[in-house]
CSV table of C-alpha atoms in Angstrom, one decimal:
chain,number,residue,atom,x,y,z
A,1,MET,CA,87.4,81.1,90.9
A,2,LYS,CA,87.9,81.0,94.6
A,3,ALA,CA,88.0,84.3,96.5
A,4,PHE,CA,91.3,85.3,98.2
A,5,ASN,CA,92.0,87.9,100.8
A,6,ALA,CA,95.5,89.0,101.9
A,7,LEU,CA,97.9,86.8,100.1
A,8,ALA,CA,100.3,84.4,101.7
A,9,VAL,CA,103.9,84.6,100.7
A,10,ALA,CA,104.7,81.0,100.0
A,11,ILE,CA,104.1,79.9,96.4
A,12,VAL,CA,105.3,76.6,95.0
A,13,PHE,CA,105.7,76.0,91.2
A,14,THR,CA,106.7,72.7,89.9
A,15,ALA,CA,107.3,73.5,86.2
A,16,GLY,CA,110.6,75.0,85.2
A,17,LEU,CA,111.0,77.2,82.1
A,18,SER,CA,113.4,76.1,79.4
A,19,ASP,CA,116.1,78.2,77.8
A,20,MET,CA,114.6,77.4,74.5
A,21,ALA,CA,111.9,79.5,72.7
A,22,PHE,CA,108.4,78.7,74.0
A,23,GLY,CA,106.4,78.8,70.8
A,24,GLY,CA,106.9,77.9,67.1
A,25,ASP,CA,106.7,80.3,64.2
A,26,VAL,CA,103.6,82.4,64.4
A,27,LEU,CA,104.2,85.2,61.8
A,28,PRO,CA,103.2,84.7,58.1
A,29,SER,CA,106.3,83.9,56.1
A,30,ASN,CA,105.8,86.9,53.8
A,31,VAL,CA,106.0,89.2,56.9
A,32,ARG,CA,108.9,87.3,58.6
A,33,ASP,CA,111.1,87.2,55.5
A,34,LYS,CA,111.0,91.0,55.1
A,35,LEU,CA,112.3,91.7,58.6
A,36,SER,CA,115.9,92.6,59.5
A,37,GLY,CA,118.1,94.7,61.8
A,38,GLU,CA,117.3,95.6,65.4
A,39,LEU,CA,114.3,97.0,67.2
A,40,ILE,CA,114.5,99.4,70.0
A,41,TYR,CA,111.2,99.8,71.9
A,42,TYR,CA,110.1,102.4,74.5
A,43,ASP,CA,110.0,100.3,77.7
A,44,ALA,CA,107.7,101.9,80.2
A,45,SER,CA,108.1,99.0,82.6
A,46,GLY,CA,111.7,98.0,83.3
A,47,GLY,CA,112.7,95.6,86.1
A,48,ALA,CA,111.0,92.3,86.5
A,49,LEU,CA,108.5,92.8,83.7
A,50,SER,CA,111.2,93.7,81.2
A,51,ARG,CA,113.2,90.7,82.2
A,52,ALA,CA,110.1,88.4,81.9
A,53,ARG,CA,109.4,89.7,78.4
A,54,ASP,CA,113.0,89.2,77.4
A,55,GLU,CA,112.9,85.6,78.6
A,56,THR,CA,109.6,84.7,76.9
A,57,THR,CA,107.8,86.7,74.1
A,58,ASN,CA,110.7,88.8,73.0
A,59,LYS,CA,113.0,85.8,73.0
A,60,ASP,CA,110.4,84.0,70.8
A,61,PHE,CA,110.2,86.9,68.4
A,62,THR,CA,114.0,87.1,68.0
A,63,ALA,CA,114.2,83.3,67.5
A,64,GLU,CA,111.7,83.5,64.7
A,65,THR,CA,112.8,86.7,63.0
A,66,LYS,CA,116.5,87.1,63.9
A,67,VAL,CA,115.6,90.7,64.8
A,68,SER,CA,117.2,91.8,68.1
A,69,VAL,CA,115.0,93.5,70.6
A,70,LYS,CA,116.3,96.1,73.0
A,71,GLY,CA,114.3,98.1,75.5
A,72,ASP,CA,114.9,101.8,76.3
A,73,PHE,CA,113.5,102.1,79.8
A,74,ASN,CA,111.7,105.3,80.9
A,75,SER,CA,109.6,105.3,84.1
A,76,ASP,CA,106.9,107.5,82.4
A,77,MET,CA,105.9,108.8,79.0
A,78,THR,CA,107.5,112.2,79.3
A,79,LYS,CA,110.4,111.5,77.0
A,80,PHE,CA,108.2,110.1,74.3
A,81,PHE,CA,105.7,113.0,74.2
A,82,ALA,CA,108.6,115.5,74.3
A,83,ALA,CA,110.2,113.9,71.3
A,84,GLU,CA,107.0,113.7,69.3
A,85,ASP,CA,106.1,117.3,70.2
A,86,SER,CA,109.4,118.5,69.0
A,87,GLY,CA,109.4,116.6,65.7
A,88,ALA,CA,112.9,115.2,66.5
A,89,PRO,CA,114.0,111.8,65.1
A,90,ILE,CA,113.1,109.0,67.5
A,91,PRO,CA,114.9,105.7,68.1
A,92,TRP,CA,111.8,103.6,69.0
A,93,SER,CA,110.1,101.2,66.6
A,94,MET,CA,107.5,100.1,69.1
A,95,ILE,CA,106.1,101.8,72.2
A,96,GLU,CA,104.7,100.5,75.4
A,97,PHE,CA,102.3,102.9,77.1
A,98,SER,CA,101.9,102.3,80.8
A,99,THR,CA,98.2,103.0,80.6
A,100,LEU,CA,95.4,103.3,78.1
A,101,GLY,CA,95.0,107.0,79.0
A,102,GLU,CA,98.5,107.8,77.7
A,103,PHE,CA,97.8,105.7,74.6
A,104,ILE,CA,94.6,107.7,73.9
A,105,ARG,CA,96.5,110.9,74.3
A,106,ALA,CA,99.1,109.9,71.8
A,107,ARG,CA,96.6,108.6,69.3
A,108,ASP,CA,94.6,111.8,69.5
A,109,ALA,CA,97.7,113.8,69.0
A,110,GLY,CA,98.5,112.0,65.7
A,111,TYR,CA,101.7,110.4,67.1
A,112,LEU,CA,100.9,106.8,66.2
A,113,GLU,CA,100.9,104.7,63.0
A,114,LYS,CA,97.9,102.6,62.1
A,115,LEU,CA,98.4,98.9,62.6
A,116,ASP,CA,98.6,96.7,59.5
A,117,PRO,CA,95.9,93.9,60.0
A,118,ALA,CA,98.0,91.7,57.7
A,119,VAL,CA,100.8,91.8,60.3
A,120,VAL,CA,98.9,92.4,63.5
A,121,PRO,CA,96.0,89.9,63.7
A,122,VAL,CA,93.7,91.8,66.0
A,123,SER,CA,91.1,89.0,65.4
A,124,ASN,CA,93.2,87.0,67.9
A,125,LEU,CA,92.0,89.5,70.6
A,126,LYS,CA,88.8,89.8,72.5
A,127,GLU,CA,86.4,92.5,71.3
A,128,GLY,CA,87.2,95.9,72.8
A,129,SER,CA,90.9,95.2,73.5
A,130,TYR,CA,92.3,96.8,70.3
A,131,SER,CA,91.9,99.7,67.9
A,132,GLU,CA,93.3,100.6,64.5
A,133,TYR,CA,96.3,102.3,66.3
A,134,GLY,CA,97.2,99.9,69.1
A,135,VAL,CA,96.4,96.8,71.2
A,136,ASP,CA,95.7,96.4,74.9
A,137,ALA,CA,98.8,94.7,76.1
A,138,LEU,CA,99.1,93.7,79.8
A,139,ARG,CA,96.5,94.0,82.6
A,140,TYR,CA,98.1,94.7,86.0
A,141,GLY,CA,97.1,95.5,89.6
A,142,ILE,CA,98.1,98.7,91.4
A,143,VAL,CA,97.8,97.1,94.8
A,144,LEU,CA,98.0,97.6,98.6
A,145,THR,CA,101.2,95.8,99.6
A,146,TYR,CA,102.5,95.2,103.1
A,147,ASN,CA,105.4,93.5,104.8
A,148,THR,CA,104.1,90.4,106.6
A,149,GLU,CA,106.9,90.7,109.3
A,150,LYS,CA,105.3,93.9,110.4
A,151,PHE,CA,101.6,93.2,109.8
A,152,SER,CA,99.8,89.9,109.6
A,153,GLY,CA,96.6,88.1,110.4
A,154,ALA,CA,94.0,90.3,112.1
A,155,SER,CA,96.4,93.2,112.2
A,156,ALA,CA,97.0,93.2,108.4
A,157,PRO,CA,95.6,96.1,106.3
A,158,LYS,CA,92.3,95.3,104.6
A,159,SER,CA,91.9,98.0,102.0
A,160,LEU,CA,93.8,100.6,100.0
A,161,ALA,CA,92.6,103.4,102.3
A,162,ASP,CA,94.5,101.8,105.2
A,163,ILE,CA,97.7,103.4,103.9
A,164,PHE,CA,96.5,106.6,105.5
A,165,ASP,CA,95.8,105.1,108.9
A,166,THR,CA,99.1,105.9,110.7
A,167,LYS,CA,97.8,104.8,114.1
A,168,ARG,CA,97.0,101.2,113.1
A,169,PHE,CA,99.9,101.1,110.7
A,170,PRO,CA,102.7,103.3,111.9
A,171,GLY,CA,105.9,103.9,110.1
A,172,LYS,CA,106.9,104.8,106.6
A,173,ARG,CA,104.7,104.0,103.6
A,174,CYS,CA,105.9,103.7,100.0
A,175,MET,CA,104.2,105.4,97.0
A,176,PHE,CA,105.0,105.9,93.4
A,177,LYS,CA,106.5,109.4,92.6
A,178,TYR,CA,104.0,110.0,89.8
A,179,PRO,CA,100.3,110.7,90.0
A,180,GLN,CA,99.1,108.1,87.4
A,181,PHE,CA,99.1,104.2,87.6
A,182,GLY,CA,100.3,104.4,91.2
A,183,ALA,CA,96.9,105.1,92.9
A,184,VAL,CA,98.4,108.0,94.9
A,185,LEU,CA,95.5,110.4,94.3
A,186,GLU,CA,92.8,107.7,94.3
A,187,SER,CA,94.0,106.2,97.6
A,188,ALA,CA,93.9,109.7,99.2
A,189,LEU,CA,90.3,110.2,98.1
A,190,LEU,CA,89.2,106.8,99.2
A,191,ALA,CA,90.7,107.4,102.6
A,192,ASP,CA,88.9,110.7,102.8
A,193,GLY,CA,85.6,109.0,102.3
A,194,VAL,CA,84.9,109.4,98.6
A,195,PRO,CA,82.9,106.4,97.4
A,196,ARG,CA,84.7,104.2,94.9
A,197,ASP,CA,82.1,104.9,92.2
A,198,LYS,CA,82.6,108.6,92.6
A,199,LEU,CA,86.4,108.8,92.3
A,200,TYR,CA,86.4,110.4,88.9
A,201,PRO,CA,86.8,113.2,88.0
A,202,LEU,CA,89.4,113.4,90.7
A,203,ASP,CA,89.0,116.2,93.3
A,204,LEU,CA,92.6,117.3,93.3
A,205,ASP,CA,92.2,119.8,96.1
A,206,ARG,CA,90.7,117.2,98.4
A,207,ALA,CA,93.3,114.6,97.4
A,208,PHE,CA,96.3,116.8,98.1
A,209,ALA,CA,94.8,118.0,101.4
A,210,LYS,CA,94.6,114.3,102.5
A,211,LEU,CA,98.1,113.6,101.2
A,212,ASP,CA,99.4,116.6,103.2
A,213,LYS,CA,98.5,114.7,106.4
A,214,ILE,CA,101.0,111.8,105.7
A,215,LYS,CA,103.5,113.6,103.5
A,216,SER,CA,106.3,113.3,106.1
A,217,ASP,CA,105.6,109.5,106.3
A,218,ILE,CA,105.9,108.8,102.6
A,219,VAL,CA,109.0,107.3,101.0
A,220,TRP,CA,108.7,107.8,97.2
A,221,TRP,CA,109.8,105.1,94.7
A,222,GLY,CA,110.6,105.6,91.1
A,223,ASN,CA,110.4,102.1,89.6
A,224,GLY,CA,108.9,98.7,90.5
A,225,ASP,CA,112.2,97.2,91.7
A,226,GLU,CA,112.7,100.1,94.1
A,227,ALA,CA,109.2,99.6,95.5
A,228,ILE,CA,109.9,95.9,96.2
A,229,ARG,CA,113.3,96.7,97.8
A,230,LEU,CA,111.7,99.3,100.2
A,231,LEU,CA,108.9,97.0,101.2
A,232,SER,CA,110.9,93.8,101.5
A,233,SER,CA,113.5,95.4,103.7
A,234,GLY,CA,110.9,96.8,106.0
A,235,GLU,CA,111.9,100.4,105.4
A,236,CYS,CA,108.2,100.7,104.5
A,237,GLY,CA,105.8,98.5,106.3
A,238,ILE,CA,102.9,99.3,103.9
A,239,GLY,CA,102.6,100.9,100.5
A,240,ILE,CA,101.4,100.6,96.9
A,241,ALA,CA,103.1,98.4,94.3
A,242,TRP,CA,102.4,96.7,91.0
A,243,SER,CA,101.0,93.2,91.5
A,244,GLY,CA,103.3,91.4,89.2
A,245,ARG,CA,106.4,92.9,90.9
A,246,VAL,CA,105.2,91.7,94.3
A,247,PHE,CA,104.5,88.2,92.8
A,248,SER,CA,107.9,88.0,91.3
A,249,ALA,CA,109.6,89.0,94.6
A,250,VAL,CA,107.5,86.5,96.6
A,251,LYS,CA,108.1,83.6,94.1
A,252,ASN,CA,111.7,84.2,93.3
A,253,ASP,CA,113.1,85.8,96.5
A,254,LYS,CA,110.7,84.6,99.2
A,255,ALA,CA,110.1,88.3,100.0
A,256,PRO,CA,107.9,88.7,103.1
A,257,LEU,CA,105.1,90.5,101.2
A,258,ALA,CA,101.4,90.2,100.7
A,259,ILE,CA,98.8,92.1,98.8
A,260,GLU,CA,95.2,93.1,99.2
A,261,TRP,CA,92.8,93.7,96.3
A,262,GLN,CA,90.1,95.6,98.2
A,263,ASP,CA,89.8,99.1,96.6
A,264,SER,CA,93.2,98.7,94.9
A,265,LEU,CA,93.3,99.8,91.3
A,266,TYR,CA,94.1,98.0,88.0
A,267,SER,CA,95.1,99.3,84.6
A,268,MET,CA,96.1,98.1,81.2
A,269,SER,CA,99.2,98.9,79.2
A,270,ALA,CA,99.1,99.3,75.4
A,271,TYR,CA,101.4,98.6,72.5
A,272,ALA,CA,101.6,100.8,69.4
A,273,VAL,CA,104.0,101.9,66.6
A,274,PRO,CA,105.0,105.6,66.9
A,275,LYS,CA,105.1,108.0,63.9
A,276,GLY,CA,108.7,108.2,62.6
A,277,ALA,CA,109.6,104.7,63.8
A,278,PRO,CA,113.0,103.7,62.2
A,279,ASN,CA,112.0,100.1,61.8
A,280,ALA,CA,108.2,100.3,61.7
A,281,ALA,CA,107.9,96.9,60.0
A,282,ALA,CA,109.6,95.2,62.9
A,283,GLY,CA,107.5,97.2,65.3
A,284,GLN,CA,104.3,96.0,63.7
A,285,ALA,CA,105.7,92.4,63.6
A,286,LEU,CA,106.6,92.5,67.3
A,287,ILE,CA,103.0,93.4,68.2
A,288,GLY,CA,101.6,90.8,65.9
A,289,HIS,CA,103.9,88.2,67.3
A,290,PHE,CA,103.1,89.1,70.9
A,291,ILE,CA,99.3,88.5,70.4
A,292,SER,CA,99.9,85.3,68.4
A,293,ASP,CA,102.5,83.6,70.6
A,294,THR,CA,100.2,81.8,73.0
A,295,GLU,CA,102.9,79.6,74.5
A,296,GLY,CA,105.1,82.6,75.1
A,297,GLN,CA,102.2,84.4,76.7
A,298,LYS,CA,101.6,81.6,79.1
A,299,ALA,CA,105.3,81.6,80.1
A,300,LEU,CA,105.2,85.4,80.5
A,301,VAL,CA,102.1,85.3,82.8
A,302,LYS,CA,103.7,82.6,85.0
A,303,LYS,CA,106.6,85.0,85.5
A,304,ILE,CA,104.8,88.3,86.1
A,305,THR,CA,101.0,87.6,86.3
A,306,TYR,CA,100.0,90.3,83.8
A,307,THR,CA,97.5,89.0,81.2
A,308,THR,CA,96.5,89.9,77.6
A,309,ASP,CA,93.0,89.5,76.3
A,310,ILE,CA,93.8,86.7,73.8
A,311,LYS,CA,90.8,84.7,72.7
A,312,ALA,CA,92.8,81.4,72.7
A,313,LEU,CA,93.7,81.7,76.3
A,314,ASP,CA,91.6,81.7,79.5
A,315,LEU,CA,92.5,81.7,83.2
A,316,ALA,CA,92.7,77.9,83.4
A,317,ASP,CA,95.8,78.1,81.1
A,318,TYR,CA,97.7,79.9,83.8
A,319,GLY,CA,97.1,77.4,86.7
A,320,ASP,CA,95.3,77.8,90.0
A,321,GLU,CA,98.4,78.9,91.8
A,322,LEU,CA,98.3,82.2,89.9
A,323,ALA,CA,94.7,83.0,90.6
A,324,PRO,CA,95.3,85.2,93.7
A,325,TRP,CA,97.6,87.4,91.6
A,326,LEU,CA,95.6,88.0,88.4
A,327,VAL,CA,93.3,90.9,87.7
A,328,ALA,CA,90.3,88.6,87.2
A,329,GLY,CA,87.3,87.2,89.0
A,330,LYS,CA,86.9,88.2,92.6
A,331,ASN,CA,90.1,90.2,92.5
A,332,ALA,CA,88.8,92.4,89.7
A,333,GLU,CA,85.5,92.8,91.5
A,334,LYS,CA,87.2,94.1,94.6
A,335,ALA,CA,89.5,96.4,92.7
A,336,ILE,CA,88.7,99.7,90.8
A,337,LYS,CA,89.5,100.3,87.2
A,338,GLU,CA,91.7,103.3,86.6
A,339,ASP,CA,89.8,105.8,84.4
A,340,ALA,CA,91.7,106.1,81.1
A,341,GLY,CA,89.4,108.7,79.7
A,342,TYR,CA,90.0,111.0,82.7
A,343,TYR,CA,93.8,110.8,82.5
A,344,SER,CA,93.9,111.1,78.7
A,345,LYS,CA,92.3,114.6,79.0
A,346,ASN,CA,93.9,115.7,82.3
A,347,LEU,CA,97.2,114.1,82.8
A,348,PRO,CA,99.5,117.1,82.0
A,349,ALA,CA,97.7,119.3,84.4
A,350,VAL,CA,97.6,116.6,87.1
A,351,VAL,CA,101.4,115.9,86.7
A,352,ASP,CA,102.1,119.6,87.0
A,353,ARG,CA,100.0,119.9,90.1
A,354,PHE,CA,101.6,116.8,91.6
A,355,ASN,CA,105.2,118.0,90.9
A,356,ARG,CA,104.5,121.4,92.5
A,357,TRP,CA,103.1,119.7,95.6
A,358,ILE,CA,106.1,117.4,95.8
A,359,ALA,CA,108.4,120.4,95.6
A,360,THR,CA,106.8,122.1,98.6
A,361,ASN,CA,107.8,121.3,102.2
C-alpha cells in the first residue's frame, strides 16, 4: 500500500450505489424463518455512519428477513449502563459499543447474552476479532483534521500534538466533549512530550494541566456531524474528528478538509446482544447477517471507510481510492491504538474527572 500524508480533498468515485439490496440471502433458512417484528438497536454512532448502515447492511437484513431495523442514537454508553444497572426493561435487541473498552466493561458486568454460533458464524471473522459475547464491528480513525482553506501545504499540521500549538495554528480547535474515543486526553499527553508507547495508563493530572492551556480555545462537539460542520465552516481551523465522517464530508459535500494519521488514534466498535433484549433472536441474526453480507460490507466501507475483520474481504476489495482513509497499512503504523483494557477498568473515574474539569472555568 502506498504511504499517504495529509489528504487531499478531491476524491472521484465512478461506481454508483443501487437502491436495491447489495447481497443475496446469507442467513440459514431455519434462522430467517423464525424472525419477525422490529428490532431497535442502541446506536452509538448516529449521523453519516448510521445513514450508511441503513443504506447498506441494515437494508440487506430487512430485505432478507422483513424485520425492520431502527436505531436509538446515544452519543455515549451512559444510557445503556444506567438501564442495565437499574434492572429496568430495555428496548434494545442489539447494542453497538463505540469501543472495545465499553464492550469489555459490559461483558464483565454480566450485561450481555452469549452469541449463538448457529446464528452468528464467527468463523467468518479473523482470529482475535470476536468472543462468545460479541464481535468487533468497525475499525475507525480518531484523527487530526484541519480546514484546508486555513492551513495547507507546508503550513499544514503534521501530527496530533499540533492541536496544542496555538502559535502556528491560531484560532479555535474542535474536540469531542467526552474523554474516550476522541483522543482528548491522549493528544494532551502527546503534546506534553509523553512518548506514544508510554501513553497508558493515562497521567490524568498531566493531561488536564496541558488542556488547561488551551481550554479557552476549544469548541466542543457532541456528535460526528457537529464536528464536520464546525471544521467545514472554518469556525475551527483544526481539531479531532472521526475519519469516516471526514471522508463522507469530503466525498459528498466537497468539504475543505484533510486528515493526518501521524499519532492519531484508532479504535474498534463492537456489536452484542444485551441481557433482557425484547427481540434477542433478531439481535443475534442482525449480527450474523452483518458479518456474512460481504457485498453489503463493501458498499458500507465505500460510504464511511470503516472496516470489519471479515476473512473473505481484504483491502483490495475496497479500491485504491479508499486507501488514504482506512485504518490499515501505513496509516495504522502512524496511528496509535486506543487502549481498550485501560478504559474498561477506568472509564467511570475518567469521565467523572473530565466532567468536573469541563464544569470549571
